[in-house]
Short mmCIF file of C-alpha atoms and ligand atoms in Angstrom, two decimals:
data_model
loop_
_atom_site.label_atom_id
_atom_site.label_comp_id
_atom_site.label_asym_id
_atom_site.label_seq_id
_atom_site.Cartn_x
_atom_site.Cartn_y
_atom_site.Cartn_z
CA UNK A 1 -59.08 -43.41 -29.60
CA UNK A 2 -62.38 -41.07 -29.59
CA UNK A 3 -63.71 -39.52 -32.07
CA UNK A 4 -61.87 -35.64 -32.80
CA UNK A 5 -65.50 -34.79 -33.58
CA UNK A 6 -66.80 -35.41 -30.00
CA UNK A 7 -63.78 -33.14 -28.58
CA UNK A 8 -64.72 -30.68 -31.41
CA UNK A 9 -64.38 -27.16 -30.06
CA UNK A 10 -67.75 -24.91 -29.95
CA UNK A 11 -67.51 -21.30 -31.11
CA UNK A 12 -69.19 -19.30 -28.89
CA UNK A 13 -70.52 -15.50 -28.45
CA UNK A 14 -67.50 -14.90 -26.38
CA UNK A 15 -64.77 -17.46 -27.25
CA UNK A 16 -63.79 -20.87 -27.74
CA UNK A 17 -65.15 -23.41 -25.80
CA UNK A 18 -62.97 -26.59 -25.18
CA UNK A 19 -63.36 -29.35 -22.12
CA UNK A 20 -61.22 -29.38 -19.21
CA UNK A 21 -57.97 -31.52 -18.67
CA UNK A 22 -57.50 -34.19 -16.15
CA UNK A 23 -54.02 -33.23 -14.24
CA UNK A 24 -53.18 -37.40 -13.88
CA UNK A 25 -50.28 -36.59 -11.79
CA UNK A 26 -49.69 -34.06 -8.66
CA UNK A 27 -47.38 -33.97 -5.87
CA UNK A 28 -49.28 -30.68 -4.61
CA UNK A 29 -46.06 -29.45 -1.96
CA UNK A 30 -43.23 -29.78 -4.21
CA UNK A 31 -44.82 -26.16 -5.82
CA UNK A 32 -43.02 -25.33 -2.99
CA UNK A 33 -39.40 -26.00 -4.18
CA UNK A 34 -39.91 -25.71 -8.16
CA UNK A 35 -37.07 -23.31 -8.97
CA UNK A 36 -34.91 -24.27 -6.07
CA UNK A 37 -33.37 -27.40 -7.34
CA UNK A 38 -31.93 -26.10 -10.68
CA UNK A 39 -27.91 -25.54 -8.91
CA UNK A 40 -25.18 -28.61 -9.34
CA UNK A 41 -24.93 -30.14 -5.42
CA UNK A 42 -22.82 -32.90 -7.05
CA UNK A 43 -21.55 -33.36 -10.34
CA UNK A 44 -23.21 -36.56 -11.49
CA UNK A 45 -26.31 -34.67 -10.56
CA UNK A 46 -29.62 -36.47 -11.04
CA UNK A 47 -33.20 -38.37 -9.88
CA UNK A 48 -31.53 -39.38 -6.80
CA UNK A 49 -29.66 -35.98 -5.98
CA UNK A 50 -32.71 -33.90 -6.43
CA UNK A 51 -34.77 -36.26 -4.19
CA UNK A 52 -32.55 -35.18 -1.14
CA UNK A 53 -33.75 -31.98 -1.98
CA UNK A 54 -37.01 -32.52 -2.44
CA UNK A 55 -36.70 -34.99 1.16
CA UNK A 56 -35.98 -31.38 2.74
CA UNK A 57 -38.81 -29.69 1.42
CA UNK A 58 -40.90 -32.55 2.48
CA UNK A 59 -39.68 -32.45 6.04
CA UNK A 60 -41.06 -28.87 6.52
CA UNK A 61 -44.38 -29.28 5.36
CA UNK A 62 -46.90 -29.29 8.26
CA UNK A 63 -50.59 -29.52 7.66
CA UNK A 64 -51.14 -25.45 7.31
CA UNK A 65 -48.64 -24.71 5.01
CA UNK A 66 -49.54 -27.69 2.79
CA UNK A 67 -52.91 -26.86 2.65
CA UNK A 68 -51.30 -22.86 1.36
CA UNK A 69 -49.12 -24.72 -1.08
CA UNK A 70 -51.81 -27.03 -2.69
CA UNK A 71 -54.59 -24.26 -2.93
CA UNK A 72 -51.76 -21.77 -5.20
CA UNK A 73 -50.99 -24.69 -6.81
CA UNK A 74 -54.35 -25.85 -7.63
CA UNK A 75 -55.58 -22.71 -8.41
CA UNK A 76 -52.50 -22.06 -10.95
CA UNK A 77 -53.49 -25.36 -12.07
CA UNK A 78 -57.54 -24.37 -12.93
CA UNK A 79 -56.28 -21.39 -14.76
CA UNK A 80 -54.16 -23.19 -16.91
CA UNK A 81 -57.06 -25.54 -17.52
CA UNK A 82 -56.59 -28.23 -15.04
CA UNK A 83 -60.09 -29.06 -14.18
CA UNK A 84 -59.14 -32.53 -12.52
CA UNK A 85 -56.35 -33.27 -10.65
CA UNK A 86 -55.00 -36.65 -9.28
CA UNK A 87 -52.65 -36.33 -6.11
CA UNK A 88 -50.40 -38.57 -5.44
CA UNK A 89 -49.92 -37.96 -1.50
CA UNK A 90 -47.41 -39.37 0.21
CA UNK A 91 -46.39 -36.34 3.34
CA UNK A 92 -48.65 -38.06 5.88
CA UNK A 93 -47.42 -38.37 9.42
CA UNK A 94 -45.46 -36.30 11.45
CA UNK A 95 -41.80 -34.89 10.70
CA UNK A 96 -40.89 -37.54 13.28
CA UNK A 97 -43.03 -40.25 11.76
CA UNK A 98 -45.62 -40.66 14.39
CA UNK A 99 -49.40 -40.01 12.87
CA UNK A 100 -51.13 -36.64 13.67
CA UNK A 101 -53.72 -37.13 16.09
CA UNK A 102 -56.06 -37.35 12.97
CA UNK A 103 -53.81 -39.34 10.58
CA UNK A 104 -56.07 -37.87 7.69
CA UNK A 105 -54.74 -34.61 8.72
CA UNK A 106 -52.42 -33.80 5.85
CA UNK A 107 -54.55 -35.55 3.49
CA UNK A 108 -57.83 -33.47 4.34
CA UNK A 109 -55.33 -30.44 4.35
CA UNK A 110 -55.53 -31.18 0.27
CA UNK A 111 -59.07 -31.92 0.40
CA UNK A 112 -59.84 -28.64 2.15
CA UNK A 113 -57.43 -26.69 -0.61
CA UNK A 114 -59.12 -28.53 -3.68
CA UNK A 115 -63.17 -27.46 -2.43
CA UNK A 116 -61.66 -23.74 -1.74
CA UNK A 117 -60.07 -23.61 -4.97
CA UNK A 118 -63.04 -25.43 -6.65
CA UNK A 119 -60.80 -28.30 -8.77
CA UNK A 120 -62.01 -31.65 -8.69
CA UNK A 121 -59.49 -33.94 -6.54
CA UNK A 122 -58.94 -37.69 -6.94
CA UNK A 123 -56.41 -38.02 -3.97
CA UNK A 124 -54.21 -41.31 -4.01
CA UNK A 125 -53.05 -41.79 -0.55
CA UNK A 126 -49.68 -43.99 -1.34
CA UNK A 127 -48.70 -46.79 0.10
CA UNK A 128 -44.83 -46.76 1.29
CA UNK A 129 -43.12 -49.16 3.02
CA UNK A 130 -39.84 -50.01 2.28
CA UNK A 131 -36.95 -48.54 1.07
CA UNK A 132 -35.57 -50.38 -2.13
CA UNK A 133 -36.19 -53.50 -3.94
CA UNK A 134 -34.52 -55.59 -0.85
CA UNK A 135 -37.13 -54.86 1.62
CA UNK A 136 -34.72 -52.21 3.30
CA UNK A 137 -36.35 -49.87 6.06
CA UNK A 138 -37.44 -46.74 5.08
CA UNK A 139 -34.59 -43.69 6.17
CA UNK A 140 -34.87 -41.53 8.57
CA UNK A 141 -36.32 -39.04 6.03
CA UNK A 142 -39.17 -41.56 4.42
CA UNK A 143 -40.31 -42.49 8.14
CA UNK A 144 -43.19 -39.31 7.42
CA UNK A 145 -44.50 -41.15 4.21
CA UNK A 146 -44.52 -44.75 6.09
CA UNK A 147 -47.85 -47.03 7.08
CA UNK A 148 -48.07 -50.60 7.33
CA UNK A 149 -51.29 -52.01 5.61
CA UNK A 150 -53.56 -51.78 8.07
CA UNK A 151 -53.45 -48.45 9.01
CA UNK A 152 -53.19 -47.33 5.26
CA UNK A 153 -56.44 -49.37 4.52
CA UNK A 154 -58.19 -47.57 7.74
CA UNK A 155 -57.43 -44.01 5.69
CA UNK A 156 -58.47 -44.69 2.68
CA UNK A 157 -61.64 -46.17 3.90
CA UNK A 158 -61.60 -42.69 6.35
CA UNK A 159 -60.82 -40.68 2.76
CA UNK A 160 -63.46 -42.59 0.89
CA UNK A 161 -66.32 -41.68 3.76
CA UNK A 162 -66.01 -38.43 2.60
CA UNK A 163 -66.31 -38.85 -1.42
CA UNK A 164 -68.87 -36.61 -3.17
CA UNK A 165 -68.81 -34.48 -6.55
CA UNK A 166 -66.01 -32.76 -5.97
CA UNK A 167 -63.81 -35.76 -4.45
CA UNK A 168 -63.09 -39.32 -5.49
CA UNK A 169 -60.41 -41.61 -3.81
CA UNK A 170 -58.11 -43.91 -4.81
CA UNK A 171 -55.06 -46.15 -3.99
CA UNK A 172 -51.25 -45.19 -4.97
CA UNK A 173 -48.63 -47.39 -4.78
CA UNK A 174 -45.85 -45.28 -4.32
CA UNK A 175 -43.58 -48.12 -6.61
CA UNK A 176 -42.65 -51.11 -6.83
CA UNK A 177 -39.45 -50.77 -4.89
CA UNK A 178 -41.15 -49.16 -1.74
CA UNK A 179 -44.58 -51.93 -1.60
CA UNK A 180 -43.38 -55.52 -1.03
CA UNK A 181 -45.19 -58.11 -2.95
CA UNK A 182 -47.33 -59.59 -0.43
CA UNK A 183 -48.37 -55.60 0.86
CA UNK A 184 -49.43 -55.32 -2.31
CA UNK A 185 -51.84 -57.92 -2.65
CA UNK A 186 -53.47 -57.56 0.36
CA UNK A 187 -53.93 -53.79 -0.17
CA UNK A 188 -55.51 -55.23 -4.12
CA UNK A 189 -57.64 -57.37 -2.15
CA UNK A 190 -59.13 -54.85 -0.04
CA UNK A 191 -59.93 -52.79 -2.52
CA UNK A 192 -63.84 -51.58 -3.86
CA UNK A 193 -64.19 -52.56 -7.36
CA UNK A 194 -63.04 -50.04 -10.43
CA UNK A 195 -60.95 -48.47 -7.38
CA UNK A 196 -58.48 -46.02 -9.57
CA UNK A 197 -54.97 -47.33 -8.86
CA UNK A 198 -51.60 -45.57 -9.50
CA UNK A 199 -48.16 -46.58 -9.11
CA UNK A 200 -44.69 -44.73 -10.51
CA UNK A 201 -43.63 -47.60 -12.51
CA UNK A 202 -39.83 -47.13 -14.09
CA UNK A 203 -38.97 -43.44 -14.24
CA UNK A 204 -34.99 -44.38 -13.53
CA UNK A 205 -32.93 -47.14 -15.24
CA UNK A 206 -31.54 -47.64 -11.69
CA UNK A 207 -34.88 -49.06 -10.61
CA UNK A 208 -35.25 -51.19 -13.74
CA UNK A 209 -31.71 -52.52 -13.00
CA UNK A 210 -33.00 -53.23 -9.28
CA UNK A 211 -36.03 -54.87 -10.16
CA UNK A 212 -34.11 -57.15 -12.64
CA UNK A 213 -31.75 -58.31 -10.43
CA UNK A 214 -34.09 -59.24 -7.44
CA UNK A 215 -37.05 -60.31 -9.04
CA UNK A 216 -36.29 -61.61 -12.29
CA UNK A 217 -38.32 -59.31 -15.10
CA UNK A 218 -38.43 -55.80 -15.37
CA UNK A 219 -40.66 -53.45 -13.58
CA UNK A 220 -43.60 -53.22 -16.31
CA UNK A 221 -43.26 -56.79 -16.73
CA UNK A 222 -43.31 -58.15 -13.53
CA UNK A 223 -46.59 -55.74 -12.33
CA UNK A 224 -48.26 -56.89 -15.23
CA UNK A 225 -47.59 -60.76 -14.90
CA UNK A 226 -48.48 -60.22 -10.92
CA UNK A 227 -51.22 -57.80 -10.58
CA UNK A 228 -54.72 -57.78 -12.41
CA UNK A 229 -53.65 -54.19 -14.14
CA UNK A 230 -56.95 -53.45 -16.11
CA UNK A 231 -58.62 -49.68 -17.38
CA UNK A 232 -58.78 -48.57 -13.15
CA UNK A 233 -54.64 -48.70 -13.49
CA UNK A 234 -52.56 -45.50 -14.33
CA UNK A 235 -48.75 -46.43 -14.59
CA UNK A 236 -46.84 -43.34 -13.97
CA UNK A 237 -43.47 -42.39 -16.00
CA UNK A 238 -43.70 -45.68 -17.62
CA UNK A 239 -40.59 -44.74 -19.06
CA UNK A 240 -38.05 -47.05 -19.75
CA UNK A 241 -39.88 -49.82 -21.72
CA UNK A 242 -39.36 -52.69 -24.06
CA UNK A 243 -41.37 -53.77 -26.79
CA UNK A 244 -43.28 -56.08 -24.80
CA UNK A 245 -44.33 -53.74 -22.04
CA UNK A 246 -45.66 -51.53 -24.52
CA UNK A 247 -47.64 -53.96 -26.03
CA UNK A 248 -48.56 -55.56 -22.44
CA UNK A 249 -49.93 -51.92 -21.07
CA UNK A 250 -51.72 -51.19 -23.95
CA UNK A 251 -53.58 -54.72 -23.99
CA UNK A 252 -54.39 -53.92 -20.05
CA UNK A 253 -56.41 -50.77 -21.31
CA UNK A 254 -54.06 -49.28 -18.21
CA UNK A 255 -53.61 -45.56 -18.52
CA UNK A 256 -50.09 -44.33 -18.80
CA UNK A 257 -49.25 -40.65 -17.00
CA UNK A 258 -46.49 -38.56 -19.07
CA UNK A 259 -45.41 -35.74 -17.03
CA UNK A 260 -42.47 -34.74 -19.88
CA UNK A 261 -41.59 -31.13 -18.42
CA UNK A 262 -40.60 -32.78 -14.88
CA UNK A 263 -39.13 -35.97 -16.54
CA UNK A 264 -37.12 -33.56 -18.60
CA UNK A 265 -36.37 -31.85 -15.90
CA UNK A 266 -34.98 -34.72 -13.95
CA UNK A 267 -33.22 -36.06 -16.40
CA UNK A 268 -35.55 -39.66 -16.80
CA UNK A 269 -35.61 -40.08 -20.57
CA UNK A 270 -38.02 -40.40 -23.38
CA UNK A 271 -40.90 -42.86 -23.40
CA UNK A 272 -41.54 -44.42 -26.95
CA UNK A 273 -44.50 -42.50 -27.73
CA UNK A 274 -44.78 -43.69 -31.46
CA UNK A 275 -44.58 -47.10 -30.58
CA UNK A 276 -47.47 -46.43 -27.38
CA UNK A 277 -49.99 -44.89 -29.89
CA UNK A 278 -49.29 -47.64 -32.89
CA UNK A 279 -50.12 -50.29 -30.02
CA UNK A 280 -53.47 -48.82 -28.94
CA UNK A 281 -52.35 -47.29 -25.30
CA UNK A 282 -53.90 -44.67 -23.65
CA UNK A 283 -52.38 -42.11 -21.63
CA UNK A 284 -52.34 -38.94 -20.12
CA UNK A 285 -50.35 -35.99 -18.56
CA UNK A 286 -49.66 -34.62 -15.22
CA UNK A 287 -47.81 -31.51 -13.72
CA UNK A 288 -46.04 -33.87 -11.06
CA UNK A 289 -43.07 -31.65 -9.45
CA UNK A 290 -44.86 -28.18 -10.45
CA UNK A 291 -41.55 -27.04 -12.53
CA UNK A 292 -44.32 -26.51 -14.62
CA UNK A 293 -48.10 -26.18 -14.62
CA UNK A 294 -49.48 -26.09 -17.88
CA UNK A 295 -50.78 -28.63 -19.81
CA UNK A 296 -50.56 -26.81 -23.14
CA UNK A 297 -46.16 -27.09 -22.32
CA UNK A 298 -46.59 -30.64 -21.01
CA UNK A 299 -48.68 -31.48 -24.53
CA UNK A 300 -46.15 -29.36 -26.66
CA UNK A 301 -43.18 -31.30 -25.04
CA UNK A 302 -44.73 -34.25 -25.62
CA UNK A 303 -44.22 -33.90 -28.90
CA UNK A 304 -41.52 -32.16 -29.07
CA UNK A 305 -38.92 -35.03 -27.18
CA UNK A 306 -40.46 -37.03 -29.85
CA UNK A 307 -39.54 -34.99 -32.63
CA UNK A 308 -35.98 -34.13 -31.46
CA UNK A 309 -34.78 -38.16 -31.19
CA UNK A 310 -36.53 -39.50 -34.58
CA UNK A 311 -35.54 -35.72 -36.11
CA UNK A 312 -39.10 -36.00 -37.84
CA UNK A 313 -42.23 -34.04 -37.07
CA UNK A 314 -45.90 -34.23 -36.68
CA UNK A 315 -45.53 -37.57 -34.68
CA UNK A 316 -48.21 -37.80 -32.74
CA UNK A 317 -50.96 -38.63 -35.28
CA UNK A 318 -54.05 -41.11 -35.14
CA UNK A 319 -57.61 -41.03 -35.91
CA UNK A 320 -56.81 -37.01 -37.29
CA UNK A 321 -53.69 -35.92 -38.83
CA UNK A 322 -53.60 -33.36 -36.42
CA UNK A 323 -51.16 -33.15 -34.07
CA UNK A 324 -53.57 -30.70 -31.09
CA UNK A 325 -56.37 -32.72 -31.74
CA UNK A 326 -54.99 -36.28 -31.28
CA UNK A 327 -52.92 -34.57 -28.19
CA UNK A 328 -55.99 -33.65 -26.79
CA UNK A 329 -58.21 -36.62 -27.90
CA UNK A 330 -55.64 -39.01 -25.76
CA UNK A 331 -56.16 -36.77 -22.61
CA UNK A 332 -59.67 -36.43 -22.95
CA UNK A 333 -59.84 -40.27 -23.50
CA UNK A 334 -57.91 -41.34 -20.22
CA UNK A 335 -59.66 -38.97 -18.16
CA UNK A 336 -62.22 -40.77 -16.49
CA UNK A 337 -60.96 -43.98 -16.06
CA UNK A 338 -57.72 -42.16 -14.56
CA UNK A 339 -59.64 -39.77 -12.25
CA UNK A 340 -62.50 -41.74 -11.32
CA UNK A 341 -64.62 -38.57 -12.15
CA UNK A 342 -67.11 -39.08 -15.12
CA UNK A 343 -66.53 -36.72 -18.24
CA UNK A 344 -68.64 -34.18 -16.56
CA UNK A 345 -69.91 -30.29 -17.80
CA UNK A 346 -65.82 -28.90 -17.28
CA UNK A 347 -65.12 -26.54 -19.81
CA UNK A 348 -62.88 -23.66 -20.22
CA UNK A 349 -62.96 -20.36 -22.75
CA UNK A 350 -60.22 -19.22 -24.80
CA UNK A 351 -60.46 -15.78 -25.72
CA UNK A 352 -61.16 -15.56 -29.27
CA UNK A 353 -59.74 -11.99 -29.79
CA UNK A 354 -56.31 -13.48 -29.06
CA UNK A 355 -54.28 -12.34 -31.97
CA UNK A 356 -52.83 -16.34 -31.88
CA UNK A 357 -56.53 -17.40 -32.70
CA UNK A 358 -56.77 -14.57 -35.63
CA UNK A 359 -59.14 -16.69 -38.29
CA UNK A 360 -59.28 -20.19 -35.71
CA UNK A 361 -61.13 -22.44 -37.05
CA UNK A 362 -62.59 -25.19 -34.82
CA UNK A 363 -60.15 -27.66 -37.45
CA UNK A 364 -56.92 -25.71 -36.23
CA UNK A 365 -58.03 -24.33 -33.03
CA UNK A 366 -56.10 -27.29 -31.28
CA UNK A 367 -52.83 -26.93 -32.74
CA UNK A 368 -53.24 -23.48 -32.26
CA UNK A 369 -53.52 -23.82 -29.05
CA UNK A 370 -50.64 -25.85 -28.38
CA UNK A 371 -48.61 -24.70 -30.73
CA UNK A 372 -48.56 -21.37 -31.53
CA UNK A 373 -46.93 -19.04 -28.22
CA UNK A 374 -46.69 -18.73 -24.87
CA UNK A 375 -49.78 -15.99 -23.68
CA UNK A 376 -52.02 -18.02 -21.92
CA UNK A 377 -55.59 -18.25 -23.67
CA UNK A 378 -57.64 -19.19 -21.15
CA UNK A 379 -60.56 -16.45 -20.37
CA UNK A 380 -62.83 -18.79 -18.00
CA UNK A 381 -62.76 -22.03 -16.19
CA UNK A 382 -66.00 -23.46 -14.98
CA UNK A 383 -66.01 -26.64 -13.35
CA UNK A 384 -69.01 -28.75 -11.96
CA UNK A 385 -71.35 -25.24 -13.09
CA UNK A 386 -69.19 -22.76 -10.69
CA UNK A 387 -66.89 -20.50 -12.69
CA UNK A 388 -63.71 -20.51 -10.77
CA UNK A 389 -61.62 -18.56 -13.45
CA UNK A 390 -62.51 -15.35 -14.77
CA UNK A 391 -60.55 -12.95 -17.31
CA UNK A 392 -57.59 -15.47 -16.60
CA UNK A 393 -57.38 -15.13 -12.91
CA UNK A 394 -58.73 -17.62 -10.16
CA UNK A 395 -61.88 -15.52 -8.61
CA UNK A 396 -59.38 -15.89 -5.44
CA UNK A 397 -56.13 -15.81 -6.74
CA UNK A 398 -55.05 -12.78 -4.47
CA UNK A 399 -56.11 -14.30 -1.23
CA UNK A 400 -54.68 -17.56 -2.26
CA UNK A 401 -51.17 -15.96 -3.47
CA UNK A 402 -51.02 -13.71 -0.30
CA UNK A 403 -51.32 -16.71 1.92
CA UNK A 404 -49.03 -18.65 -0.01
CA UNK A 405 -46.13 -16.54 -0.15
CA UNK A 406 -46.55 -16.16 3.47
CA UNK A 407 -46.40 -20.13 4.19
CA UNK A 408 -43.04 -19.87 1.79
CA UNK A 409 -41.16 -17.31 3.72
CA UNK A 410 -41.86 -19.57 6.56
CA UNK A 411 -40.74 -22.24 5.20
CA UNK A 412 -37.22 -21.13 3.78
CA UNK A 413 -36.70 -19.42 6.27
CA UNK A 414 -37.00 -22.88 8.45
ZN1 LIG B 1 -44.54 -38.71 -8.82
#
């Protein structure tokens, strides 16, 4: 855990000054559906219902209208001060599987929405190749998301040729259920050292079940008995965990990526927060499905799953009794080793002539913050010295919004 005092806000002429958040977690097209999942298609509704849904979406994206999606998303996500954002990419080839005749093409589609928009982008081409713990082929629907290793290994090196301050690459293993075991080492061979590597690591209890029955151990356990998980690793909805895994990822220094608006959305459960922090783990958050983008609500509900199982409050407490400020020590901590971007000059301004900051001080300017309302705070946004953010708008927000709700019409309308 930092120290609060390094994260301690500064009290400037014209507001409060506070460092940007790393966004660990970002499936930049699925802005496109957030609202249109929320009707009963079946009545044991769940993960695996709304993932047909999302499988539609997916099939519609081409490289244009992903590139309008991911710029209003992005810039939604700068001014609610997201000044780093991990994507976890997966929409790479062609509806009918075949590879664009640049098979970067939807991935620099993100890259060119990220330098418009001005948010730093770690993108995590994934790695998918099969469709359930049994080696099964991907479906007719995956085929878009598919590469075997070599080809994967030829984009990321493609990706990383491009890298500079504003771009960082890294590997994602879409899960354990969709690399095999061998892909996977070969893919961990290839790899540049401190390479960030994600995976989603056991968001459903069906994929817990799965991994128990065909390899013996549970998700959690088996990657860390099998792969050299270290700092560079960020497990995603590690969710369903025993006592052991939690103590196992927080020995590996790995980085654990809480997205709790979209798990509570999807119905995943709660991950044992208490028992994460008591053990030393680190961890961050991530807007993941865009049902929300805001990581003052993923923060707030955070906390707030915690307090409604143990029915006690003020449980997420370490180095400062403070709720905000250990909330926003964990993100701050995780950041770098997450992102692959070092803890740079980000900052955003909160407007200090908020009536919800009335008498802030910089000890309860955090749980202020995240506490107290819903009228978004942040005034500016500068990231890497450009301000991208000013009075609470993205300097292009209108351009960006126009151009976006153009690519949507298209798209339902599809
Ligand atoms: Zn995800």
């Amino acid at each position: 855990m930092p120290e609060p005092a390094s994260l301690q806000p500064i009290r400037a002429d014209d507001g409060w000054r506070v460092p940007g958040i790393a966004n660990l977690h970002s499936h930049a097209f699925q802005r496109a559906m957030a609202g249109l999942a929320e009707r009963r298609t079946d009545p044991a509704d769940s993960f695996w219902t709304w993932r047909e849904t999302m499988y539609r979406f997916a099939e519609r994206m081409t490289p244009d209208a992903l590139h309008a999606v991911a710029a209003q998303v992005y810039a939604e996500m700068l001014e609610a001060g997201y000044t780093r954002v991990c994507e976890f990419h997966y929409v790479h080839h062609r509806p009918d599987g075949n590879p664009y005749d640049d098979p970067a093409e939807m991935s620099l589609a993100l890259v060119a929405a990220a330098r418009e928009t001005g948010i730093r982008l770690t993108l995590l081409p994934v790695l998918y190749m099969t469709g359930g713990f049994d080696g099964r082929p991907l479906s007719a629907r995956q085929r878009r998301f598919g590469h075997e290793v070599d080809a994967y290994l030829r984009l990321f090196e493609a990706l990383r040729a491009r890298e500079d301050e504003g771009l960082r690459v890294g590997v994602a293993l879409h899960s354990l259920r969709a690399v095999p075991e061998a892909a996977l080492r070969e893919v961990l061979a290839a790899l540049p050292a401190r390479t960030p590597v994600h995976i989603h690591i056991a968001e459903q209890v069906g994929e817990v079940q799965d991994c128990l029955a065909l390899r013996d151990a549970r998700p959690v356990e088996w990657l860390l008995a099998n792969a050299p998980v270290d700092a560079h690793w960020t497990l995603v909805h590690a969710t369903h965990l025993d006592a052991a895994e939690v103590a196992g990822i927080a020995r590996s220094g790995a980085v654990v990526a809480l997205c709790p608006t979209t798990e509570a959305n999807l119905g995943d459960g709660l991950f044992p927060l208490r028992a994460f922090l008591d053990a030393g783990g680190r961890w961050g958050v991530g807007s993941d499905s865009q049902i929300s983008v805001s990581p003052v609500e993923e923060l707030r509900w955070l906390e707030y799953g915690q307090r409604l199982v143990t029915r006690h409050r003020n449980i997420a407490v370490g180095a400062s009794e403070s709720v905000g400020e250990t909330l926003l020590a964990g993100v701050a901590d995780s950041a770098a080793s997450a992102t692959g971007f070092a803890d740079g000059d980000d900052w955003l301004l909160l407007d200090a002539a908020a009536p919800i900051l009335a008498g802030a001080t910089a000890q309860d300017l955090a749980d202020r913050w995240i506490f107290s309302g819903n009228r978004p705070l942040l005034r500016e946004v500068h990231v890497a010295g450009r301000r991208v953010v000013a009075e609470g708008r993205h300097l292009l927000a209108e351009a960006i919004a126009a151009d976006y709700g153009a690519t949507l019409r298209r798209l339902l309308a599809a």
